[in-house]
Short mmCIF file of C-alpha atoms and ligand atoms in Angstrom, two decimals:
data_model
loop_
_atom_site.label_atom_id
_atom_site.label_comp_id
_atom_site.label_asym_id
_atom_site.label_seq_id
_atom_site.Cartn_x
_atom_site.Cartn_y
_atom_site.Cartn_z
CA MET A 1 -197.14 -98.69 -71.33
CA ASP A 2 -198.56 -102.22 -70.62
CA ASN A 3 -197.28 -104.60 -68.06
CA LEU A 4 -195.18 -106.80 -70.64
CA GLU A 5 -193.33 -103.46 -71.65
CA ARG A 6 -192.80 -102.38 -68.13
CA PHE A 7 -191.36 -106.26 -67.38
CA LEU A 8 -189.27 -106.11 -70.50
CA ASN A 9 -187.80 -102.48 -69.21
CA PHE A 10 -187.36 -103.92 -65.86
CA ALA A 11 -185.62 -107.32 -67.03
CA GLU A 12 -183.23 -105.16 -69.15
CA GLN A 13 -182.30 -102.88 -66.29
CA SER A 14 -181.80 -105.81 -64.07
CA PRO A 15 -178.91 -107.77 -65.37
CA THR A 16 -178.04 -109.02 -61.84
CA ALA A 17 -179.72 -109.95 -58.61
CA PHE A 18 -178.38 -106.73 -57.21
CA HIS A 19 -179.90 -104.58 -59.88
CA ALA A 20 -183.19 -106.38 -59.69
CA VAL A 21 -183.64 -105.72 -55.95
CA GLU A 22 -182.75 -102.07 -56.50
CA ASN A 23 -185.37 -101.73 -59.33
CA LEU A 24 -187.90 -103.57 -57.14
CA LYS A 25 -186.94 -101.12 -54.34
CA ASP A 26 -187.72 -98.17 -56.67
CA MET A 27 -191.09 -99.53 -57.60
CA LEU A 28 -192.15 -100.05 -54.06
CA ARG A 29 -190.90 -96.50 -52.74
CA GLY A 30 -193.03 -95.26 -55.56
CA VAL A 31 -196.17 -96.40 -54.00
CA GLY A 32 -195.40 -95.72 -50.33
CA PHE A 33 -193.38 -98.62 -48.89
CA ARG A 34 -190.72 -97.82 -46.51
CA GLU A 35 -187.38 -99.54 -45.99
CA LEU A 36 -186.47 -101.29 -42.78
CA LYS A 37 -182.98 -102.27 -42.02
CA GLU A 38 -182.31 -105.70 -40.36
CA LYS A 39 -179.69 -103.99 -38.11
CA ASP A 40 -182.40 -101.52 -36.60
CA PRO A 41 -185.27 -102.03 -34.47
CA TRP A 42 -188.46 -102.19 -36.14
CA MET A 43 -191.64 -100.04 -35.56
CA MET A 44 -194.60 -100.44 -37.90
CA ASP A 45 -198.03 -99.20 -38.16
CA GLU A 46 -201.53 -101.09 -38.90
CA GLY A 47 -202.02 -100.12 -42.55
CA GLY A 48 -198.21 -99.58 -43.24
CA LYS A 49 -196.28 -100.93 -46.17
CA TYR A 50 -192.52 -101.77 -45.90
CA PHE A 51 -189.62 -103.84 -47.18
CA VAL A 52 -186.45 -105.15 -46.01
CA THR A 53 -183.43 -106.36 -48.10
CA ARG A 54 -180.60 -108.96 -47.30
CA ASN A 55 -176.97 -108.81 -49.24
CA ASP A 56 -178.82 -106.24 -51.57
CA SER A 57 -179.78 -109.23 -53.48
CA ALA A 58 -182.94 -110.69 -51.88
CA ILE A 59 -185.96 -108.54 -50.55
CA ILE A 60 -189.17 -109.14 -48.75
CA ALA A 61 -191.82 -106.49 -49.00
CA PHE A 62 -194.93 -106.59 -46.90
CA MET A 63 -198.19 -104.79 -46.02
CA ILE A 64 -200.12 -104.68 -43.00
CA PRO A 65 -203.90 -104.39 -42.89
CA ARG A 66 -205.53 -101.82 -40.94
CA SER A 67 -207.03 -104.32 -38.64
CA GLY A 68 -203.42 -105.40 -37.49
CA PHE A 69 -201.74 -108.66 -37.03
CA SER A 70 -203.31 -111.50 -38.99
CA PRO A 71 -202.31 -114.70 -40.75
CA PHE A 72 -199.41 -114.38 -43.21
CA LYS A 73 -200.26 -114.39 -46.99
CA ILE A 74 -196.81 -114.82 -48.84
CA ALA A 75 -195.50 -115.10 -52.30
CA ALA A 76 -191.96 -116.21 -53.24
CA ALA A 77 -189.77 -115.95 -56.28
CA HIS A 78 -186.15 -115.58 -56.83
CA SER A 79 -183.77 -112.88 -58.33
CA ASP A 80 -180.90 -115.03 -59.63
CA SER A 81 -180.37 -116.89 -62.96
CA PRO A 82 -177.63 -118.89 -64.38
CA THR A 83 -174.62 -116.95 -65.63
CA PHE A 84 -170.82 -116.44 -65.37
CA LYS A 85 -169.03 -114.87 -62.51
CA LEU A 86 -165.84 -112.99 -62.74
CA LYS A 87 -163.26 -114.68 -60.56
CA PRO A 88 -161.05 -112.62 -57.94
CA HIS A 89 -158.21 -112.13 -60.45
CA PHE A 90 -160.16 -112.01 -63.76
CA GLU A 91 -157.81 -110.85 -66.39
CA ASP A 92 -156.41 -113.74 -68.37
CA GLY A 93 -153.39 -112.44 -70.82
CA THR A 94 -151.75 -115.98 -71.12
CA GLU A 95 -152.90 -116.42 -74.84
CA LYS A 96 -150.46 -113.99 -76.63
CA GLY A 97 -152.25 -110.92 -78.30
CA TYR A 98 -155.53 -111.47 -76.29
CA LEU A 99 -157.08 -110.33 -73.09
CA ARG A 100 -159.64 -112.66 -71.89
CA LEU A 101 -161.76 -112.90 -68.84
CA ASN A 102 -161.34 -115.84 -66.29
CA VAL A 103 -164.84 -116.51 -65.33
CA GLU A 104 -166.72 -119.25 -63.30
CA LYS A 105 -169.97 -120.99 -63.94
CA TYR A 106 -172.90 -119.82 -61.64
CA GLY A 107 -176.01 -122.21 -61.85
CA GLY A 108 -176.75 -124.82 -64.40
CA MET A 109 -177.01 -122.93 -67.67
CA ILE A 110 -177.16 -124.02 -71.51
CA MET A 111 -173.57 -123.19 -72.01
CA SER A 112 -173.53 -123.02 -75.95
CA SER A 113 -176.26 -120.19 -75.68
CA TRP A 114 -173.65 -117.88 -74.16
CA LEU A 115 -171.67 -118.03 -77.39
CA ASP A 116 -171.04 -115.51 -80.33
CA ARG A 117 -173.22 -112.89 -78.85
CA PRO A 118 -172.16 -109.47 -77.23
CA LEU A 119 -171.89 -109.64 -73.41
CA SER A 120 -171.45 -107.03 -70.73
CA VAL A 121 -170.45 -107.13 -66.98
CA ALA A 122 -172.53 -105.91 -64.04
CA GLY A 123 -172.61 -106.38 -60.34
CA ARG A 124 -171.03 -104.58 -57.29
CA LEU A 125 -167.94 -103.24 -56.31
CA VAL A 126 -166.79 -102.85 -52.53
CA ALA A 127 -164.35 -100.14 -51.89
CA ARG A 128 -162.62 -98.07 -49.32
CA ASP A 129 -164.86 -95.22 -48.29
CA GLY A 130 -161.97 -93.02 -47.35
CA HIS A 131 -162.87 -93.01 -43.44
CA GLY A 132 -161.31 -96.50 -42.79
CA GLY A 133 -164.48 -98.40 -43.75
CA VAL A 134 -166.12 -99.63 -47.10
CA VAL A 135 -168.81 -98.49 -49.35
CA THR A 136 -170.74 -100.75 -52.09
CA LYS A 137 -171.41 -99.60 -55.49
CA LEU A 138 -173.76 -101.02 -57.73
CA VAL A 139 -172.21 -100.97 -61.59
CA ASN A 140 -173.02 -101.82 -65.12
CA LEU A 141 -170.53 -101.43 -67.90
CA ASP A 142 -173.68 -100.99 -70.09
CA ARG A 143 -171.87 -101.52 -73.45
CA ASP A 144 -171.37 -104.41 -75.74
CA ALA A 145 -167.77 -105.33 -74.33
CA MET A 146 -167.03 -109.04 -74.92
CA VAL A 147 -167.73 -112.10 -76.73
CA ILE A 148 -167.30 -115.92 -76.14
CA PRO A 149 -166.33 -116.95 -79.58
CA ASN A 150 -166.93 -120.56 -81.07
CA LEU A 151 -164.29 -122.40 -82.76
CA PRO A 152 -164.93 -122.45 -86.60
CA ILE A 153 -166.46 -125.58 -87.71
CA HIS A 154 -163.07 -126.55 -89.62
CA PHE A 155 -161.50 -127.03 -86.17
CA ASN A 156 -164.66 -128.68 -84.39
CA ARG A 157 -166.31 -130.98 -86.98
CA LYS A 158 -168.32 -132.58 -84.58
CA VAL A 159 -169.60 -129.69 -82.80
CA ASN A 160 -173.19 -130.47 -84.28
CA ASP A 161 -173.11 -133.98 -82.77
CA GLY A 162 -173.05 -132.77 -79.25
CA TYR A 163 -170.11 -131.12 -77.71
CA ALA A 164 -168.98 -131.25 -73.97
CA TRP A 165 -168.32 -127.60 -73.25
CA ASN A 166 -165.39 -127.34 -70.53
CA ALA A 167 -165.86 -124.15 -68.48
CA GLN A 168 -162.28 -123.63 -67.76
CA THR A 169 -161.27 -123.65 -71.30
CA ASP A 170 -164.05 -123.09 -74.06
CA LEU A 171 -165.99 -120.50 -72.14
CA LEU A 172 -163.72 -117.37 -71.49
CA PRO A 173 -164.97 -114.36 -73.09
CA LEU A 174 -162.71 -112.14 -75.30
CA TYR A 175 -162.35 -108.59 -73.92
CA GLY A 176 -159.29 -107.09 -75.46
CA GLU A 177 -155.67 -107.32 -76.47
CA GLY A 178 -152.51 -107.24 -74.34
CA ASP A 179 -152.48 -103.58 -73.57
CA ASP A 180 -155.99 -103.69 -72.06
CA VAL A 181 -154.97 -104.83 -68.82
CA GLY A 182 -156.79 -103.10 -65.92
CA LYS A 183 -159.23 -101.36 -68.25
CA LEU A 184 -162.22 -103.22 -67.11
CA MET A 185 -161.92 -102.18 -63.49
CA ARG A 186 -161.03 -98.60 -64.37
CA GLU A 187 -164.07 -98.30 -66.57
CA LEU A 188 -166.40 -99.97 -63.73
CA ALA A 189 -164.74 -97.68 -61.12
CA GLU A 190 -165.37 -94.59 -63.05
CA ASP A 191 -169.03 -95.59 -63.68
CA ALA A 192 -169.28 -95.80 -59.90
CA GLY A 193 -167.57 -92.55 -59.21
CA ILE A 194 -164.51 -94.12 -57.53
CA GLN A 195 -160.79 -94.84 -57.98
CA ALA A 196 -159.91 -98.39 -59.18
CA GLU A 197 -157.20 -98.53 -56.63
CA ASP A 198 -159.80 -98.04 -53.91
CA VAL A 199 -161.71 -101.17 -55.14
CA LEU A 200 -161.17 -104.05 -52.33
CA ALA A 201 -163.52 -106.79 -53.72
CA HIS A 202 -166.22 -107.44 -56.47
CA ASP A 203 -169.25 -109.68 -57.32
CA LEU A 204 -169.37 -109.10 -61.03
CA PHE A 205 -171.37 -111.25 -63.44
CA LEU A 206 -171.75 -111.52 -67.27
CA TYR A 207 -175.12 -110.97 -69.08
CA SER A 208 -176.33 -110.85 -72.71
CA ARG A 209 -176.90 -107.42 -74.30
CA GLN A 210 -179.48 -108.71 -76.55
CA ALA A 211 -182.69 -106.53 -76.03
CA GLY A 212 -185.97 -108.12 -75.33
CA SER A 213 -188.31 -108.70 -78.16
CA VAL A 214 -192.12 -109.52 -78.79
CA TRP A 215 -192.60 -111.91 -81.81
CA GLY A 216 -194.73 -114.54 -83.48
CA ALA A 217 -197.79 -114.66 -85.87
CA GLN A 218 -199.71 -112.60 -83.43
CA GLU A 219 -196.93 -111.23 -81.28
CA GLN A 220 -198.07 -113.91 -78.71
CA PHE A 221 -194.46 -114.70 -77.62
CA PHE A 222 -191.74 -112.84 -76.22
CA SER A 223 -187.92 -113.52 -75.42
CA CYS A 224 -185.37 -111.87 -73.13
CA GLY A 225 -182.72 -112.95 -70.62
CA ARG A 226 -183.65 -114.14 -67.12
CA ILE A 227 -187.49 -114.68 -67.61
CA ASP A 228 -186.91 -117.41 -65.06
CA ASP A 229 -187.64 -116.13 -62.51
CA LEU A 230 -187.63 -112.32 -63.08
CA GLU A 231 -191.12 -112.81 -64.50
CA CYS A 232 -192.57 -114.11 -61.45
CA ALA A 233 -190.49 -111.99 -59.15
CA TRP A 234 -191.67 -108.68 -60.91
CA GLY A 235 -195.20 -109.91 -61.59
CA CYS A 236 -195.65 -110.64 -57.85
CA MET A 237 -194.32 -107.42 -56.73
CA LYS A 238 -196.19 -105.56 -59.11
CA ALA A 239 -199.24 -107.23 -57.95
CA LEU A 240 -198.25 -106.36 -54.45
CA SER A 241 -197.72 -102.90 -55.24
CA GLU A 242 -201.15 -102.43 -56.62
CA SER A 243 -202.97 -104.27 -53.59
CA GLU A 244 -204.88 -103.19 -50.81
CA THR A 245 -204.88 -106.00 -48.02
CA ARG A 246 -208.04 -105.78 -45.88
CA GLU A 247 -207.13 -109.13 -43.84
CA GLY A 248 -203.95 -110.95 -43.65
CA ILE A 249 -200.35 -109.67 -43.93
CA ALA A 250 -199.49 -109.50 -47.51
CA VAL A 251 -195.76 -110.69 -47.90
CA CYS A 252 -193.73 -110.85 -51.04
CA ALA A 253 -190.20 -112.48 -51.01
CA VAL A 254 -187.59 -112.52 -53.57
CA PHE A 255 -184.73 -114.66 -52.82
CA ASP A 256 -181.04 -114.80 -54.13
CA ASN A 257 -179.18 -118.02 -54.96
CA GLU A 258 -182.07 -120.30 -56.15
CA GLU A 259 -179.90 -121.52 -58.98
CA VAL A 260 -177.31 -122.64 -56.72
CA GLY A 261 -179.31 -124.42 -53.95
CA SER A 262 -180.62 -121.55 -51.91
CA LEU A 263 -178.27 -122.19 -49.13
CA SER A 264 -176.65 -118.73 -48.53
CA LYS A 265 -177.95 -116.11 -46.03
CA GLN A 266 -180.04 -114.47 -48.63
CA GLY A 267 -181.44 -117.64 -50.07
CA ALA A 268 -184.80 -119.34 -49.45
CA ASN A 269 -182.90 -121.98 -47.45
CA SER A 270 -182.08 -119.37 -44.80
CA ASN A 271 -183.84 -117.69 -41.84
CA PHE A 272 -184.79 -114.64 -43.82
CA LEU A 273 -188.42 -115.08 -44.26
CA TYR A 274 -188.72 -116.61 -40.78
CA ASP A 275 -186.68 -113.58 -39.05
CA THR A 276 -188.87 -111.27 -41.02
CA LEU A 277 -192.27 -112.84 -40.17
CA THR A 278 -191.22 -113.22 -36.45
CA ARG A 279 -190.22 -109.41 -36.28
CA ILE A 280 -193.23 -108.17 -37.87
CA GLY A 281 -195.25 -110.01 -35.22
CA PHE A 282 -193.32 -108.64 -32.34
CA ALA A 283 -193.29 -104.97 -33.90
CA LEU A 284 -197.07 -105.36 -33.76
CA GLY A 285 -197.21 -106.63 -30.45
CA ALA A 286 -198.12 -110.15 -31.14
CA SER A 287 -197.05 -113.01 -28.72
CA ASP A 288 -194.71 -115.75 -29.63
CA GLY A 289 -197.98 -118.20 -29.64
CA GLU A 290 -199.85 -115.69 -31.97
CA ILE A 291 -196.98 -115.58 -34.33
CA ARG A 292 -196.88 -119.23 -34.70
CA ALA A 293 -200.60 -119.31 -35.30
CA ALA A 294 -200.23 -116.68 -38.04
CA MET A 295 -197.93 -118.76 -39.77
CA GLY A 296 -199.92 -121.99 -39.08
CA ASP A 297 -202.96 -120.24 -40.54
CA GLY A 298 -200.95 -118.69 -43.49
CA PHE A 299 -200.58 -119.58 -46.93
CA MET A 300 -197.77 -119.34 -49.42
CA ILE A 301 -197.38 -119.17 -53.17
CA SER A 302 -193.87 -120.28 -54.46
CA ALA A 303 -193.88 -118.69 -57.78
CA ASP A 304 -191.03 -120.10 -60.22
CA ASN A 305 -191.39 -120.41 -64.00
CA ALA A 306 -192.68 -123.92 -65.45
CA HIS A 307 -191.74 -125.76 -68.47
CA ALA A 308 -193.97 -125.23 -71.54
CA VAL A 309 -194.29 -128.12 -73.93
CA HIS A 310 -191.10 -127.96 -76.64
CA PRO A 311 -192.59 -127.58 -80.08
CA ASN A 312 -189.99 -129.94 -81.47
CA HIS A 313 -190.11 -132.32 -78.58
CA GLY A 314 -193.63 -133.13 -77.22
CA GLU A 315 -192.49 -136.81 -76.44
CA LEU A 316 -190.53 -135.36 -73.45
CA TYR A 317 -193.55 -134.07 -71.48
CA ASP A 318 -196.46 -136.12 -69.68
CA LYS A 319 -199.32 -136.70 -72.01
CA GLN A 320 -202.08 -135.35 -69.62
CA ASN A 321 -200.04 -132.89 -67.55
CA ARG A 322 -198.46 -130.91 -69.87
CA VAL A 323 -198.75 -126.94 -70.26
CA TYR A 324 -198.61 -124.30 -72.73
CA MET A 325 -197.70 -120.62 -73.13
CA ASN A 326 -200.61 -118.14 -73.03
CA GLN A 327 -203.00 -120.71 -71.33
CA GLY A 328 -202.71 -119.59 -67.71
CA VAL A 329 -200.93 -120.08 -64.53
CA VAL A 330 -199.30 -123.56 -64.07
CA ILE A 331 -199.68 -125.37 -60.89
CA LYS A 332 -196.71 -127.70 -60.52
CA HIS A 333 -197.19 -131.19 -58.93
CA ASN A 334 -194.71 -133.79 -57.81
CA ALA A 335 -195.56 -137.05 -55.77
CA ASN A 336 -191.89 -136.80 -54.23
CA GLN A 337 -192.63 -133.24 -52.93
CA LYS A 338 -189.94 -131.54 -55.15
CA TYR A 339 -192.98 -129.08 -55.44
CA THR A 340 -195.21 -128.53 -52.50
CA THR A 341 -198.39 -128.58 -54.06
CA ASP A 342 -200.82 -130.97 -52.54
CA ALA A 343 -204.81 -131.35 -52.90
CA VAL A 344 -205.42 -128.42 -50.39
CA SER A 345 -202.98 -125.95 -51.56
CA ASP A 346 -204.13 -126.87 -55.18
CA ALA A 347 -207.74 -126.55 -54.67
CA LEU A 348 -207.04 -123.09 -52.62
CA PHE A 349 -204.95 -121.60 -55.41
CA THR A 350 -207.52 -122.67 -58.17
CA LEU A 351 -210.23 -120.65 -56.08
CA ILE A 352 -208.01 -117.73 -56.18
CA CYS A 353 -207.44 -117.96 -59.89
CA GLU A 354 -211.30 -118.60 -60.50
CA ARG A 355 -212.35 -115.46 -58.64
CA ALA A 356 -209.90 -113.43 -60.68
CA ASP A 357 -210.95 -115.05 -64.06
CA VAL A 358 -207.49 -116.52 -64.71
CA PRO A 359 -207.28 -119.95 -66.22
CA VAL A 360 -204.84 -122.49 -64.60
CA GLN A 361 -202.93 -125.56 -65.94
CA HIS A 362 -201.45 -128.59 -64.25
CA PHE A 363 -197.61 -129.58 -64.88
CA SER A 364 -196.22 -133.06 -63.87
CA ASN A 365 -192.95 -134.49 -65.26
CA ARG A 366 -192.99 -137.75 -67.12
CA SER A 367 -192.57 -140.47 -64.42
CA ASP A 368 -189.31 -141.60 -65.98
CA MET A 369 -187.92 -138.16 -65.75
CA THR A 370 -186.77 -136.18 -62.90
CA GLY A 371 -187.40 -132.55 -63.10
CA GLY A 372 -186.07 -129.57 -61.07
CA SER A 373 -186.91 -128.30 -57.71
CA THR A 374 -187.62 -124.92 -56.55
CA LEU A 375 -188.37 -122.59 -53.42
CA GLY A 376 -191.22 -123.74 -51.75
CA ASN A 377 -189.83 -126.97 -50.07
CA LEU A 378 -186.51 -125.43 -49.04
CA SER A 379 -188.48 -122.25 -47.61
CA ASN A 380 -190.96 -124.61 -45.85
CA ALA A 381 -188.09 -126.07 -43.71
CA HIS A 382 -187.92 -122.56 -42.04
CA VAL A 383 -191.53 -121.22 -42.10
CA SER A 384 -193.84 -124.32 -42.53
CA LEU A 385 -197.22 -123.58 -43.95
CA ASN A 386 -199.55 -124.76 -46.62
CA THR A 387 -197.73 -123.93 -49.94
CA VAL A 388 -198.45 -124.13 -53.71
CA ASP A 389 -195.84 -124.23 -56.45
CA ILE A 390 -196.82 -122.25 -59.62
CA GLY A 391 -195.15 -120.67 -62.42
CA LEU A 392 -195.67 -119.45 -65.85
CA ALA A 393 -195.07 -121.54 -68.80
CA GLN A 394 -192.05 -120.93 -70.79
CA LEU A 395 -189.37 -122.35 -73.20
CA ALA A 396 -185.66 -122.69 -73.07
CA MET A 397 -185.10 -122.41 -69.34
CA HIS A 398 -181.65 -121.71 -68.35
CA SER A 399 -180.57 -120.36 -71.96
CA VAL A 400 -179.34 -116.92 -72.06
CA CYS A 401 -182.34 -115.95 -74.06
CA GLU A 402 -185.51 -117.61 -72.95
CA THR A 403 -189.13 -117.58 -74.46
CA ALA A 404 -192.61 -116.95 -72.79
CA GLY A 405 -196.27 -116.13 -73.76
CA THR A 406 -197.27 -112.60 -73.82
CA LYS A 407 -200.67 -113.01 -72.02
CA ASP A 408 -199.38 -114.95 -69.02
CA LEU A 409 -197.80 -112.25 -66.98
CA ASP A 410 -201.30 -110.41 -66.54
CA TYR A 411 -202.69 -113.66 -65.54
CA LEU A 412 -199.95 -113.83 -62.65
CA ILE A 413 -200.56 -110.41 -61.60
CA ARG A 414 -204.52 -110.86 -61.49
CA ALA A 415 -204.16 -113.94 -59.54
CA MET A 416 -201.85 -112.48 -57.01
CA ARG A 417 -204.03 -109.27 -56.59
CA SER A 418 -207.13 -111.62 -55.96
CA PHE A 419 -204.82 -113.55 -53.36
CA TRP A 420 -203.92 -110.48 -51.47
CA GLN A 421 -206.87 -108.33 -51.69
CA GLU A 422 -209.96 -110.90 -51.25
CO1 CO B 1 -186.44 -120.66 -61.58
#
């Protein structure tokens, strides 16, 4: 199996950030990484490999060189994607004869891409454990179970002239009929091996059932959900799992909630990375000053996907600083520091890629358009170190089904191995 097939399997089995982190943990355990808990004291050895999670939706894995404490070499990506979250009371039987799900937007998605396709539900349930406490269960309905239907064109003649979707009224998925009340939670609870009555709370999200596919004249493209940013999250973790670090502490962080501003305890704009790096230092006997030095002397690669030129809208992209799928890792630039890249971090990352024989491309937005921001500058507010913003070129960012190039994932993995190993 090649890396792209492995990634497509991972994406299919990771409909939510919780599942992505669970699957990354499995990959890391398989190559000797051991789990540390934030609530416990940390002991670690030179040459050891560890990971820690927060909220079960963010994860930081790291590898200590045999030489011991040394500067941090960090990669960061994110586990979440735009979707719809089920509200606390999620059954809506107010339209006679139908049972719909009452959902809320999570992040900035292309709403129309979610219509007229089979959807399902996954996430976590928190239930009574029978001893006065609670237990968390990962769940995935894992079947075609709902659809958000379009209006027929006869009732919405202007839909092709642009339509303002209202998330409260237009985008509720049809799940069943009047007598199906209670069925969804019963089925999820059964999947988790618990009773529906014991479920106290839930974080449940919609996802598309469309399987990943490889396509094109020479099968040079692939499409699936959540390419932004699972492609970078998986690619960086895969590279870490294959690397041996001789100097520098290799760190790979996958944060949650990037799509909604990163301001949660498990987001890039939290103390998760700072706490983890500090605790690594103390566990290895470093002083406060040595830990600060290891941050100051460190380097961070913030990996979040980039915009390939759209085949039908080349006019929306800068003429000289545009990027294409299958042409290498993208270094992202923004004068106003929405991306952290500067001449020094650009040059260092270019050298890393040169060593790995990986091509690089440079992206800047048109000056009359504002682009998105990402993890790097938010994370830098907590752990400030030389950082480059990179990503892989893709189309249709934030559609329920995105497209990327089949060659680029291997480029990323090779670049990251070169970063951590050399
Ligand atoms: Co992203």
